Each structure stands twice: as structure tokens, then as C-alpha cells.
Amino acid sequence: MKDILLCDLDAFFASVEQRDHPEYRGRPVIVGGNPEARGVVSACSYEARRYGVRSAMPMKKALRLCPQAVVLPVDMPRYKQVSRKVFAVFERFTPEIEQVSIDEAYLAVPGGRGMETAREIRRAVREELDLPLSVGVSANKLLAKMACELAKPDGLKAVWPQDVPEIIWPLPVNKLPGVGPKTEELLKKIGIFTIGHLANRTEREMTTKLGSYGKELYLLANGIDDRPLELIHEVKSIGREITFDRDKTDPQEILAVLAFLSEEVGYRLRSKRLKCQSVTLKIRREDFSTFTRSRTIREATDSDGDIYRVAKELFEQSKIAPPWRLVGVQVSGLLPADFRQLSLLGDAGREKEEKLLRAVDGLRRKYGKGVVHRAVVLKRQTRNVK
Amino acid sequence: MHLTCTQPQLYSALQKVNRAIPPNSPIPSLTAVHLQATDAGLLSLTGTDLEFGVSVTISAEVFTPGQALIPARIFTDLIRHLPPVELTLKHDEAGGEIIQISTANSRINLNGMDTSQYPELPRTKENVKFEIPINLLQEGIKLVSIAAGSEEINNVFHSILWEIDNENLNLVATDTHRLAFFTKKIEKPIESQKILIPSRALNELVRLLPSEQEKVTIGVGDSYVYFEVNNLFLYSRIVAGQFPQYQQVIPQGFNTRAQVKTKDLQEAIERAVVITREETKTRSYVIKIRVEHNLNISSQAEQIGNLEENVEALVEGPPLEMIINGRYLLDVLRVFPEEEINLEFLTSLKPVIIRPVERNNYFCLILPIKTR
């Protein structure tokens, strides 16, 4: 058996800013988008959290809660660079790493060495990179994650399976990964308020009440989790979305944005040498109600045009009333694009499109993404000029 | 309606008719079997999903002619479990749609449905009518239907092209990745015609045609085609759409040809695809064929392993390599009755043609896979 570590950089973007600007230390720091353009909080320092600021909160609201905060734009290239250095530290300790996000990773180390390794990693990250890192240690991913939640900020904690009744069961049920507000409400209705309440029901009861999801929750509540580490960080989907600075009501304009998003997504698909089997459209209305519509396509594709056609169809059939606040395009069901079954029909057109996309991708790589677009995308820009 | 018939006859007819009855339908009457009893002492059973229909007629002693519409699944299951004796079917005297099924020991009342809701089969509107030998149809459909998509949708690529040019019957199918062609001379010249029939309907036809009979009568209308033999009547909607100009894509001649034993090649490929069958969609069943002095088959999957097979072959022409979907090849090899076949190649990225060595009225072509 291996020990599993969940390493999570505390308030990562904000910590990087505080590290590089000593004058921000000890002050509330918020990293996020433009408050005037509906930006949201990407990260906030613990000082800011004391005022109730949370990530994903609209910037406007965050500033109302904490007007004296230091507000900084998101400097992603720099955070990525720092993140790579942190992961380089992890790699000195074990090759078995699952990257969850830019600032979070599961590590597997030989059984019995968990706490010791965690201490060394925390010391290395602190000394070499001057960043706070919280680590949770256990025998599986779930408990490591929960231990890390308890360890924060800048702490270390182990929760072993035998500790579950004492440490995990008294926690409110929404602390269980996967329990959102809706599930929480559902569980409360059947008298489940803590993780312990859930753990002490039967698997059968939970399955009848919540389906296979109920069974999963029941197992998690008992600290049982056999998910393996996904070592090579496999991409499951690729998506791009845009929140408009002003709500849109003109469908033509949405189509132009969808074309733009399809180009972005197609470009990323091709640069990863993948094809997709389904396309998802996401729309958020001004009242924050969010809709997604998906369609599976007959033949896997990596073409901007194919992705756009499906997104457009989904949009036209969705009949979701304006005003729209956000649209997004996501592709999933990703497959390696190294083999292509030839067809009796239409290969001539395909070949031509492939050549065109290769040329366009080359231009984008050389001169930047904005250098060439489909004509329909331009409608988006003319509109902005008006 | 009031009649008697025997359980074995009724059950056998129900089994056939059920092939056309959908388990669920937005039109509830389509999930029922339609019964029609006539003065002539005949009972016809019919099922249809509007795209495709089957009607079977059996003999019965009819006291009162009439019709009934009975939920097919329940009716069939009940009849199946009755002993092989004489049955009486009768409308309840109290009226309504209740059907009474009785034997010496059983009495069953089934709620029927309103017969006026049931669609009529398009039986008499044909433009041409002719006969075709049953064995010819069975052979041709079996050989070409492998290349048609099998989903229950009426689409050009899930259909078989039925083409009569004076004295030949041509059957052609393609799902765009492969194409199968069968042709046979017919005895009497028939009016030229070209229609598309869903592959599903023709596969059912092959299954239902009685092999003891010699010929089947075919009627072609504007939007339907029907097949009739003895007591069996089967009809299908004709698929609208343009079948690709298939003659243009069939390679003329070859650069490299390999003659192999069908069974040897089939067994080698069966093994080769085991390695790759669980790969992701674009990679599953992919194999490599290398033609040099013999035929070399190989396959590999990162997580599983790799395989190499040598199949003895008589090779003409320069060496050649091709990546191809092994399942498509197996589909052909499994239906080929001939012992030896030829594989004809032009280049690595052009279709390969598979045809029997001993005859030239059938072939299948498969498009290869391109790698980047």
C-alpha cells in the first residue's frame, strides 16, 4: 500500500504576489478580473478571506466586503512558471504525481513514509520557493483531500482510515467532496446532517434514495475510495467561454462569438493532436440561470468548422431567451487523431480543410491567435466598434 | 370475429410478424398485431412500424369474419405458453374490443384496441411486378449487407441499392468506409429500375423467406416495395436519397495482388484484432497488412502488447503496406463461401478489393486508414 499526499498551494496566485511584493504581505490581496467588466476573484490571500472574500465571487462584491484590498490582475504566465518549479520539487520525491490543477497535486509515496515525505516537501517549497503549502496525508485520495482541508492554511495533517469516525464523521455533510448545495438539501431532508449520519445508513438505503451516486457517497463517508492516481494528466475535455462585458441580445453576435470560441477550441485540439466526439454549448442568461446542450457527432473531428456547425445548431435549437451573459464551447470524448479512416465520399473536401487548418495554425503559432479568423468572427468585432 | 385455428400455426405466424412490431411506439396501435379473418377460411396477421411490415396468412375455420387489434407482446407470450391444440378466438359478445381466447381448459380475455386506428399496408399500388429466385436473393443480400450500416434508420448508407438493368440484378451497399457489390443474371429480362431498400428490411426478408420455395414475387411502387411468397407478405419503405456513383470509386486494375486461403487469413486477423479491439475508437481494430513474399499481418496496442502473423500467399507485384480496420476485413471473410480469395491493391491509401478467386460476380472494397 502506498501513502497518498494531497499537496495544495495556499491561495496560490495571491501568495505568489505577496512573495514577490513584500509590501503586500500581511495585507488582503485579491487577484482577479476587472470589477467593471464583471470579473471574478481568482484567488485571495487569507487576510482577504477574513473579510468573507472567496474565489469565484464577483469582484464587485469582493470589493464591497473588503474595500481596502490590494487588487491585482491575473498574471497567468508567471503563475504557470512558478507552478512548474513547485512540481519540479514534487518530482524529486516521487515519480507518481497526479496534477489536479495549477496549484494542487496528488503524490503517491511508499507506505509508512507519508508524513516524513510531506514534512520534507513542505520545507523544500518554503525554503526554495518561499511559498506556503498545505499537505494532507492518508491511504487514499479522498482522505488525503479531507486531511488537507483540515490542515489549511500552511499546515500538515494525516487522517488515516481508523481516524474516520473521530475526525471525519462529526463534520457537516457538505464537507464531503461531491456534496453540493442541492445534494446537501436532499440529505438534510432525510435526516443526514453530518458525514457520520451518512456513514451509518446502509449502502442499500443510499442507493435506493440517490442511485449509484448515493452508493458512492456512502462509500466516501466511510472513508472508502479506490480511485487510482491519474498519473499522466489526461485531458478529458477542452473548453473556452466568454462572459460579455455587456449582456447580448443579438443572436448574430452570439454566432460570431461561437465561431471565435470554436476556432480557439479547435486550435487547442489540434495542437494536442486530438479529435473530439461531442460538442457542448454553454449559455448563461442575465439572471445567472445556466444551460448546457451537448451533441455527439458521427465522426470524430478536430475542425473549427465542424465544431462551430454543431455549436450553432445547438444554439439555434436551444431557444434560450436573451439577454445572454456568457457563452461557452466545450469539446469532449477526446481521441488521438493519428489514425483517420478514409471514406468513399468527401475526402477531397476533408483533405483541403486539413491543409487549410494546418496553414492557419502555423500562422497562429507564428503571429499570434488573432492573425486570422473565419469571416463570421469579424461580425463580433464590427459590433464592438459601433 | 369468431374462428378456430391451431396453436402451432398461430404461434409460428406471430413470431414472424413480431419482427416488424416495435416494442414501443408513439403510435400505440403499432405495438399491436392486427388480425383479419375472412370467409375464405383465412386468418392474416400483420405487424408494422410503418417503415417495414410483415403479414402472414394461415388457415382457420372462420365462423364470423372480422378483424381485431391485440397488444403483440402479451398475445404472443400467451399463445407461446398454450399447448399445441385447437384455439378459439372470438370477440366478446358484450361488444367492445375484448378478445376471448379459449381452449378446452383455458379461457383468456384480452383487451384489444380499436382496429380503425391501424394503418393499411400498401399492397396494390405497384408499378412493376416480377419474380426472382429466392436463393439468388438470399445469397446476394447476405454478401452485400455486411457493408451497409445496420442502424434502424432509413438512410442511404444503411440501405442496399437494388438495381436491375435488363438482365442483371445488382445489389450494392456502402457505409462510406467499404462497399460490397453483387451481380447475377436473371432468367427473364425485367424492366430497368433502381431503388434503395433499408438493409434491415432485406435482412429480415432473408430470415423469413421459406427456403423450400423457389421464387418470390416482388412489386415496386413509388415509395414502397413488397415481397410475396405463399402466405408471407413483407413490405418496406423505399429510401429517398442519392446513392453514390459507385462505379467511379471502384479501382480498375491493381499493382499488387495476393492470393490467400480465406480461412488462413480470417484466423490470422481474428487473432490480430484481439490485441487492438479495446483501444479508443479511432485505434480499435486497426491492423497493418504487409504484402511481400507472403502476407504479413501485425497489430499493436501500447497497454496490451503486439502480434505478428504470417499468412502464406501467392503475391504478384511490388511490396506494399496498408493500415486497415481488421473488423471490416473479417466481415467480408466471414461471409465468403469460397476457399480462396484475391486481395488487390493499388497503393497504401487506395481501396483494397477482396474477391473470390473462382468467380467474378461479387467483391468488397475497403478503404484504408491514413496515419499522420
Short mmCIF file of N, CA, C and O in Angstrom, two decimals, chain A residues 232 234 270 273-275 277 296-302 334-345 347 351 354 358, chain B residues 157-158 174-179 244 249 280-283 286 323-325 328 349-351 365-372:
data_model
loop_
_atom_site.label_atom_id
_atom_site.label_comp_id
_atom_site.label_asym_id
_atom_site.label_seq_id
_atom_site.Cartn_x
_atom_site.Cartn_y
_atom_site.Cartn_z
N ILE A 232 -0.52 10.40 -15.82
CA ILE A 232 -0.31 11.33 -16.92
C ILE A 232 -1.59 12.14 -16.93
O ILE A 232 -2.66 11.57 -17.08
N GLU A 234 -4.44 13.27 -18.01
CA GLU A 234 -5.17 13.07 -19.23
C GLU A 234 -6.19 14.18 -19.42
O GLU A 234 -6.94 14.50 -18.51
N ARG A 270 -6.14 20.55 -32.00
CA ARG A 270 -5.15 20.14 -32.99
C ARG A 270 -3.74 20.21 -32.43
O ARG A 270 -2.91 19.36 -32.73
N ARG A 273 -3.03 17.18 -30.81
CA ARG A 273 -3.23 16.03 -31.71
C ARG A 273 -4.38 15.14 -31.26
O ARG A 273 -4.24 13.94 -31.10
N LEU A 274 -5.51 15.80 -31.01
CA LEU A 274 -6.69 15.07 -30.58
C LEU A 274 -7.86 15.41 -31.49
O LEU A 274 -7.84 16.40 -32.20
N LYS A 275 -8.88 14.53 -31.43
CA LYS A 275 -10.15 14.83 -32.07
C LYS A 275 -11.23 14.68 -31.01
O LYS A 275 -11.03 14.00 -30.01
N GLN A 277 -15.44 13.87 -29.97
CA GLN A 277 -16.64 13.17 -30.41
C GLN A 277 -17.91 13.89 -30.01
O GLN A 277 -18.99 13.52 -30.44
N THR A 296 -23.39 14.56 -29.74
CA THR A 296 -22.32 13.68 -30.19
C THR A 296 -22.32 13.69 -31.71
O THR A 296 -23.38 13.69 -32.33
N ILE A 297 -21.12 13.72 -32.28
CA ILE A 297 -21.06 13.77 -33.73
C ILE A 297 -20.68 12.42 -34.29
O ILE A 297 -20.04 11.62 -33.63
N ARG A 298 -21.10 12.17 -35.53
CA ARG A 298 -20.95 10.85 -36.13
C ARG A 298 -19.47 10.47 -36.27
O ARG A 298 -19.07 9.37 -35.95
N GLU A 299 -18.70 11.40 -36.74
CA GLU A 299 -17.29 11.09 -36.93
C GLU A 299 -16.44 12.09 -36.15
O GLU A 299 -16.67 13.30 -36.26
N ALA A 300 -15.50 11.58 -35.38
CA ALA A 300 -14.66 12.45 -34.55
C ALA A 300 -14.00 13.52 -35.42
O ALA A 300 -13.63 13.26 -36.56
N THR A 301 -13.87 14.72 -34.87
CA THR A 301 -13.35 15.81 -35.69
C THR A 301 -12.41 16.69 -34.89
O THR A 301 -12.45 16.72 -33.67
N ASP A 302 -11.55 17.43 -35.62
CA ASP A 302 -10.74 18.45 -34.98
C ASP A 302 -10.85 19.75 -35.78
O ASP A 302 -9.98 20.60 -35.72
N LEU A 334 -12.49 12.85 -26.18
CA LEU A 334 -11.28 13.11 -26.97
C LEU A 334 -10.57 11.81 -27.37
O LEU A 334 -10.49 10.88 -26.58
N LEU A 335 -10.14 11.79 -28.60
CA LEU A 335 -9.47 10.61 -29.15
C LEU A 335 -8.17 11.05 -29.81
O LEU A 335 -8.10 12.15 -30.33
N PRO A 336 -7.18 10.17 -29.81
CA PRO A 336 -5.97 10.52 -30.55
C PRO A 336 -6.29 10.65 -32.04
O PRO A 336 -7.09 9.90 -32.57
N ALA A 337 -5.67 11.64 -32.69
CA ALA A 337 -6.03 11.93 -34.08
C ALA A 337 -5.03 11.33 -35.05
O ALA A 337 -4.92 11.75 -36.18
N ASP A 338 -4.28 10.30 -34.61
CA ASP A 338 -3.23 9.82 -35.50
C ASP A 338 -3.74 8.90 -36.61
O ASP A 338 -3.08 8.71 -37.60
N PHE A 339 -4.93 8.32 -36.45
CA PHE A 339 -5.48 7.47 -37.49
C PHE A 339 -6.76 8.08 -38.05
O PHE A 339 -7.60 8.55 -37.30
N ARG A 340 -6.90 8.05 -39.36
CA ARG A 340 -8.16 8.51 -39.93
C ARG A 340 -8.65 7.51 -40.96
O ARG A 340 -7.97 7.22 -41.95
N GLN A 341 -9.85 6.95 -40.73
CA GLN A 341 -10.46 6.03 -41.67
C GLN A 341 -10.86 6.82 -42.91
O GLN A 341 -11.61 7.79 -42.81
N LEU A 342 -10.38 6.43 -44.07
CA LEU A 342 -10.75 7.13 -45.30
C LEU A 342 -12.17 6.78 -45.68
O LEU A 342 -12.69 5.73 -45.32
N SER A 343 -12.78 7.67 -46.45
CA SER A 343 -14.17 7.50 -46.82
C SER A 343 -14.32 7.59 -48.34
O SER A 343 -13.53 8.24 -49.01
N LEU A 344 -15.35 6.91 -48.84
CA LEU A 344 -15.60 6.97 -50.28
C LEU A 344 -15.96 8.38 -50.72
O LEU A 344 -15.76 8.77 -51.85
N LEU A 345 -16.58 9.12 -49.82
CA LEU A 345 -17.05 10.45 -50.17
C LEU A 345 -16.32 11.50 -49.38
O LEU A 345 -15.84 11.24 -48.29
N ASP A 347 -13.64 12.91 -48.99
CA ASP A 347 -12.27 13.02 -48.54
C ASP A 347 -11.55 14.19 -49.19
O ASP A 347 -10.69 14.80 -48.58
N GLU A 351 -9.47 16.71 -46.99
CA GLU A 351 -8.04 16.94 -47.20
C GLU A 351 -7.77 18.43 -47.35
O GLU A 351 -6.82 18.96 -46.78
N GLU A 354 -8.12 20.15 -44.04
CA GLU A 354 -6.98 19.83 -43.18
C GLU A 354 -5.78 20.69 -43.54
O GLU A 354 -5.11 21.24 -42.67
N ARG A 358 -3.99 23.47 -41.20
CA ARG A 358 -2.57 23.37 -40.88
C ARG A 358 -1.88 24.71 -41.14
O ARG A 358 -1.08 25.19 -40.34
N PHE B 157 -26.85 5.19 -46.45
CA PHE B 157 -25.73 4.35 -46.03
C PHE B 157 -26.14 3.21 -45.10
O PHE B 157 -25.30 2.50 -44.58
N HIS B 158 -27.44 3.07 -44.89
CA HIS B 158 -27.94 1.93 -44.15
C HIS B 158 -28.87 1.13 -45.06
O HIS B 158 -29.75 0.44 -44.59
N THR B 174 -22.97 0.42 -49.18
CA THR B 174 -21.77 1.07 -48.66
C THR B 174 -22.12 1.89 -47.43
O THR B 174 -23.20 2.48 -47.35
N ASP B 175 -21.21 1.88 -46.45
CA ASP B 175 -21.36 2.79 -45.31
C ASP B 175 -20.31 3.89 -45.43
O ASP B 175 -20.00 4.55 -44.45
N THR B 176 -19.77 4.06 -46.59
CA THR B 176 -18.74 5.03 -47.00
C THR B 176 -17.31 4.58 -46.67
O THR B 176 -16.36 5.12 -47.21
N HIS B 177 -17.16 3.60 -45.77
CA HIS B 177 -15.81 3.10 -45.48
C HIS B 177 -15.51 1.83 -46.26
O HIS B 177 -14.37 1.43 -46.37
N ARG B 178 -16.56 1.19 -46.74
CA ARG B 178 -16.39 -0.02 -47.54
C ARG B 178 -17.60 -0.13 -48.46
O ARG B 178 -18.62 0.52 -48.23
N LEU B 179 -17.46 -0.97 -49.46
CA LEU B 179 -18.54 -1.13 -50.42
C LEU B 179 -18.57 -2.57 -50.89
O LEU B 179 -17.52 -3.16 -51.15
N PRO B 244 -24.31 6.96 -53.88
CA PRO B 244 -23.12 7.48 -54.57
C PRO B 244 -22.89 6.79 -55.92
O PRO B 244 -23.30 5.65 -56.11
N VAL B 249 -15.78 4.86 -57.99
CA VAL B 249 -14.79 4.68 -56.93
C VAL B 249 -14.15 3.28 -56.95
O VAL B 249 -13.26 2.99 -56.19
N THR B 280 -9.06 2.98 -28.02
CA THR B 280 -10.07 4.00 -28.24
C THR B 280 -10.57 3.92 -29.67
O THR B 280 -9.91 3.36 -30.54
N LYS B 281 -11.72 4.53 -29.89
CA LYS B 281 -12.46 4.35 -31.13
C LYS B 281 -11.61 4.47 -32.40
O LYS B 281 -11.71 3.61 -33.28
N THR B 282 -10.80 5.52 -32.51
CA THR B 282 -10.06 5.68 -33.77
C THR B 282 -8.98 4.62 -33.95
O THR B 282 -8.49 4.42 -35.04
N ARG B 283 -8.58 3.95 -32.86
CA ARG B 283 -7.49 2.99 -32.97
C ARG B 283 -7.95 1.54 -32.88
O ARG B 283 -7.17 0.63 -33.09
N VAL B 286 -7.52 -1.69 -35.50
CA VAL B 286 -6.57 -1.31 -36.54
C VAL B 286 -5.47 -2.36 -36.66
O VAL B 286 -4.91 -2.80 -35.65
N ILE B 323 -2.57 0.19 -43.64
CA ILE B 323 -3.21 0.17 -42.33
C ILE B 323 -4.71 0.07 -42.60
O ILE B 323 -5.24 0.80 -43.45
N ILE B 324 -5.38 -0.80 -41.92
CA ILE B 324 -6.79 -1.04 -42.24
C ILE B 324 -7.55 -1.49 -41.01
O ILE B 324 -6.95 -1.99 -40.05
N ASN B 325 -8.86 -1.30 -41.02
CA ASN B 325 -9.71 -1.78 -39.94
C ASN B 325 -9.93 -3.29 -40.12
O ASN B 325 -10.59 -3.72 -41.05
N TYR B 328 -13.49 -4.78 -40.59
CA TYR B 328 -14.10 -4.71 -41.93
C TYR B 328 -13.68 -5.91 -42.76
O TYR B 328 -14.48 -6.49 -43.50
N LEU B 349 -2.97 3.99 -49.87
CA LEU B 349 -4.10 4.84 -49.49
C LEU B 349 -5.29 4.70 -50.43
O LEU B 349 -6.24 5.46 -50.36
N LYS B 350 -5.26 3.71 -51.30
CA LYS B 350 -6.39 3.46 -52.20
C LYS B 350 -7.12 2.20 -51.73
O LYS B 350 -6.53 1.35 -51.07
N PRO B 351 -8.41 2.10 -52.06
CA PRO B 351 -9.17 0.94 -51.58
C PRO B 351 -8.54 -0.39 -51.98
O PRO B 351 -7.97 -0.50 -53.07
N LEU B 365 -14.90 -3.81 -51.41
CA LEU B 365 -13.71 -2.98 -51.31
C LEU B 365 -13.72 -2.26 -49.97
O LEU B 365 -14.76 -1.91 -49.44
N ILE B 366 -12.53 -2.07 -49.42
CA ILE B 366 -12.40 -1.43 -48.11
C ILE B 366 -11.41 -0.28 -48.22
O ILE B 366 -10.34 -0.43 -48.82
N LEU B 367 -11.78 0.86 -47.67
CA LEU B 367 -10.85 1.98 -47.68
C LEU B 367 -9.89 1.86 -46.51
O LEU B 367 -10.30 1.47 -45.42
N PRO B 368 -8.64 2.18 -46.74
CA PRO B 368 -7.65 2.04 -45.67
C PRO B 368 -7.72 3.19 -44.67
O PRO B 368 -8.56 4.09 -44.79
N ILE B 369 -6.82 3.15 -43.70
CA ILE B 369 -6.71 4.18 -42.68
C ILE B 369 -5.45 4.97 -42.96
O ILE B 369 -4.41 4.40 -43.28
N LYS B 370 -5.58 6.28 -42.85
CA LYS B 370 -4.43 7.14 -43.09
C LYS B 370 -3.82 7.51 -41.74
O LYS B 370 -4.55 7.82 -40.80
N THR B 371 -2.52 7.46 -41.64
CA THR B 371 -1.89 7.88 -40.38
C THR B 371 -1.20 9.21 -40.60
O THR B 371 -0.84 9.56 -41.71
N ARG B 372 -1.05 9.94 -39.50
CA ARG B 372 -0.27 11.17 -39.64
C ARG B 372 0.90 11.20 -38.64
O ARG B 372 0.89 10.52 -37.69
#
